């Protein structure tokens, strides 16, 4: 295999795979970012074995040693911020400013968990029995499989790998096929942080093939997954159906997030929230506002203003300075977006703006799509039921706040939900009654802080929350010790 191929990282060694795949720039499909090795199943097994061997060594290091290693990773991400943002924009198509923000977020996550590594505590509780005392402490789970999607190629791996390592676990990381570049760069940074060999392993390649090992191997104690609902179900079935002990698992999946705009909203604020939440990052965010639920009194002003704002969204090469909306990630995602746009039209919605695919930008062949806004839609239309995962949003007109709340909750998903209102009464009610893991009042449904819990309800999530100190629930296991002195 050529030296130009970026290898896997297993047991502290850089290892080529049986074959490799090109990583193509969606802003210009003539540009190949690099060739990345695809690991074999045997290599995935080697990675699990290496992680199992290294985990006790890593767990035996002092909290300060673990903290310092994570801090070094965070610092290196900051040092290489411009280079990594460029790579992220080039391989995933996220506009450069957003890509740079994602690198910063990944760095903040490592820095946060560098602190958390020092704060793993426990409890001493009196017993019901005389002389006995009860001690409760947290221990690492063991070997953790990390499986991630393509849409946040640095931040999502960071928010799984950093807590896994902070609490003394070993990691086998399998990134999405479309974004091996960021995964490889992160592995390169972690490789330089001084962890015992095998504590962190990178295996790139096909999900289904490597999944058979990384989900089924009984030496894996926990699986943290973010991706589509259909793959999430497979992860869950493998975790409980495999031979040997079941694996602990955590799933973050799709969304169909509502943004409610009430009559008393500041309309400019509502438009800004919708524009950002629905279309930034090309709508490829699990927290994107895909249903804009708007009451009668403000509907026409909101729609007219949003269309005017959409006219200013510059679609282009993710690395061009004026670009606000980069390309869709690849041909099959663009096809999916176009299928839903066609379906919306066939179901009777009005395409009020955009929705045209563009084969090139300034002569560069790529997967460009003008953001699309549907109006005159009903809650039962397919475009309002299924996740599209592109720059496509629908307006659903409702008569009042009661109907808005009913429609907002009428979905199998429950990740993020927003309301734009100036009324404290409405804000308090929507905060209480929206069935979502995250509620945004006068803020876009997408865009979250790195140090607080992230996750959803219903079909969006399964298992404990990610991020913030709540991450300890998944990445540790509790031991209760009875001491009779
Ligand atoms: P996907 O489910 O196709 O892939 C996710 C990961 O799973 C990839 O690494 C893939 O290789 C792997 N995979 C695929 N089949 C597998 C198998 N049989 N066994 C093990 N692993 C397998 O998802 P995607 O297209 O990469 O990402 C888009 C989806 O991710 C959307 O549905 C989006 O909503 C969701 N997402 C959710 C969140 C969240 O936190 N809720 C965040 C980002 C993205």
XYZ file of N, CA and C and ligand atoms in Angstrom, residues 147-152 156 159 174-177 205-208 210-212 215 225-232 234-235 252-255 285-286 387 389 415 454 460-461 466, ligand 1:
173
model
N -19.068 4.974 17.440
C -19.469 4.999 16.021
C -20.157 6.335 15.747
N -19.674 7.048 14.724
C -20.131 8.430 14.518
C -20.606 8.683 13.085
N -21.445 9.712 12.908
C -21.937 10.068 11.572
C -21.005 11.069 10.900
N -21.384 11.522 9.707
C -20.481 12.396 8.941
C -20.713 13.878 9.206
N -21.831 14.252 9.850
C -22.209 15.670 9.785
C -21.464 16.576 10.773
N -20.929 16.014 11.856
C -20.028 16.773 12.739
C -18.781 15.918 12.927
N -18.616 15.474 17.187
C -19.266 14.267 17.744
C -18.222 13.245 18.224
N -17.079 14.504 21.544
C -17.944 14.412 22.718
C -18.199 12.971 23.154
N -14.798 4.174 15.197
C -15.119 3.884 13.788
C -15.887 5.086 13.249
N -15.206 5.968 12.489
C -15.888 7.155 11.953
C -16.727 6.818 10.723
N -17.544 7.767 10.291
C -18.345 7.583 9.069
C -17.419 7.531 7.852
N -17.843 6.756 6.863
C -17.030 6.549 5.656
C -16.729 7.865 4.931
N -13.569 2.522 7.766
C -14.120 1.577 6.798
C -15.616 1.468 6.859
N -16.116 0.396 6.271
C -17.560 0.246 6.095
C -18.243 -0.127 7.408
N -19.363 0.564 7.655
C -20.073 0.376 8.909
C -20.534 -1.047 9.130
N -21.176 -1.590 8.099
C -21.773 -2.914 8.302
C -20.690 -3.956 8.595
N -17.432 -3.580 9.669
C -16.707 -3.418 10.937
C -17.672 -3.517 12.115
N -18.937 -3.128 11.867
C -19.955 -3.209 12.922
C -20.096 -4.624 13.455
N -19.959 -5.606 12.551
C -20.102 -7.001 13.001
C -19.127 -7.314 14.127
N -19.629 -4.310 17.358
C -20.845 -4.411 18.175
C -20.942 -5.777 18.844
N -23.238 5.445 20.004
C -23.546 5.576 18.571
C -24.305 6.867 18.310
N -23.929 7.561 17.240
C -24.760 8.640 16.697
C -24.893 8.390 15.209
N -26.132 8.470 14.715
C -26.374 8.242 13.289
C -27.862 8.140 13.039
N -28.206 7.416 11.979
C -29.616 7.341 11.601
C -30.372 6.368 12.509
N -31.688 6.507 12.485
C -32.510 5.650 13.339
C -32.387 4.187 12.908
N -32.314 3.953 11.588
C -32.278 2.552 11.148
C -30.979 1.880 11.611
N -29.858 2.582 11.521
C -28.612 1.967 12.014
C -28.657 1.854 13.536
N -29.239 2.844 14.194
C -29.360 2.802 15.656
C -30.077 1.545 16.131
N -30.158 -1.301 14.608
C -29.251 -2.454 14.423
C -28.246 -2.514 15.577
N -27.756 -1.355 15.972
C -26.801 -1.307 17.084
C -27.459 -1.888 18.339
N -27.871 8.202 19.701
C -28.402 9.516 19.333
C -28.750 9.443 17.860
N -30.020 9.704 17.534
C -30.469 9.451 16.160
C -31.106 10.697 15.536
N -32.160 10.510 14.807
C -32.682 11.603 13.983
C -33.513 12.630 14.728
N -33.966 13.619 13.972
C -34.827 14.656 14.533
C -35.806 15.174 13.491
N -28.048 18.976 10.162
C -27.850 18.883 11.613
C -29.044 18.129 12.188
N -28.769 17.243 13.125
C -29.869 16.480 13.725
C -30.802 17.423 14.480
N -37.354 12.633 8.600
C -36.163 13.483 8.589
C -35.615 13.578 7.161
N -32.834 15.827 6.353
C -31.390 16.014 6.587
C -30.745 16.836 5.483
N -35.842 15.531 19.692
C -34.480 15.958 20.020
C -34.470 17.396 20.534
N -26.667 16.899 26.238
C -27.186 16.916 24.872
C -27.890 15.585 24.641
N -35.703 9.849 19.022
C -34.422 10.520 18.745
C -33.255 9.931 19.523
N -33.517 9.369 20.672
C -32.396 8.974 21.534
C -32.756 7.750 22.359
N -25.543 12.630 26.573
C -24.138 12.877 26.283
C -23.769 14.262 26.809
P -25.667 6.313 9.457
O -26.587 5.656 10.411
O -25.744 5.934 8.034
O -24.149 6.056 9.882
C -23.679 6.368 11.171
C -22.468 5.507 11.470
O -22.882 4.148 11.601
C -21.385 5.523 10.391
O -20.121 5.514 10.997
C -21.633 4.214 9.676
O -20.473 3.702 9.049
C -22.041 3.325 10.817
N -22.796 2.119 10.429
C -23.596 1.941 9.358
N -24.109 0.690 9.380
C -23.632 0.079 10.482
C -23.804 -1.205 11.059
N -24.586 -2.133 10.499
N -23.168 -1.473 12.209
C -22.378 -0.556 12.800
N -22.179 0.680 12.301
C -22.796 0.997 11.161
O -25.852 7.892 9.668
P -25.193 9.082 8.838
O -25.814 9.127 7.486
O -23.705 9.003 8.934
O -25.639 10.357 9.703
C -26.859 11.012 9.529
C -27.812 10.658 10.647
O -27.193 10.938 11.904
C -29.079 11.466 10.641
O -30.194 10.635 10.878
C -28.901 12.434 11.809
O -30.087 12.903 12.389
C -28.123 11.605 12.752
N -27.447 12.450 13.740
C -27.932 12.471 15.012
C -27.334 13.259 15.979
C -27.836 13.276 17.379
O -27.060 13.601 18.268
N -29.084 12.916 17.639
C -26.238 14.043 15.639
C -25.773 14.009 14.322
C -26.383 13.200 13.378
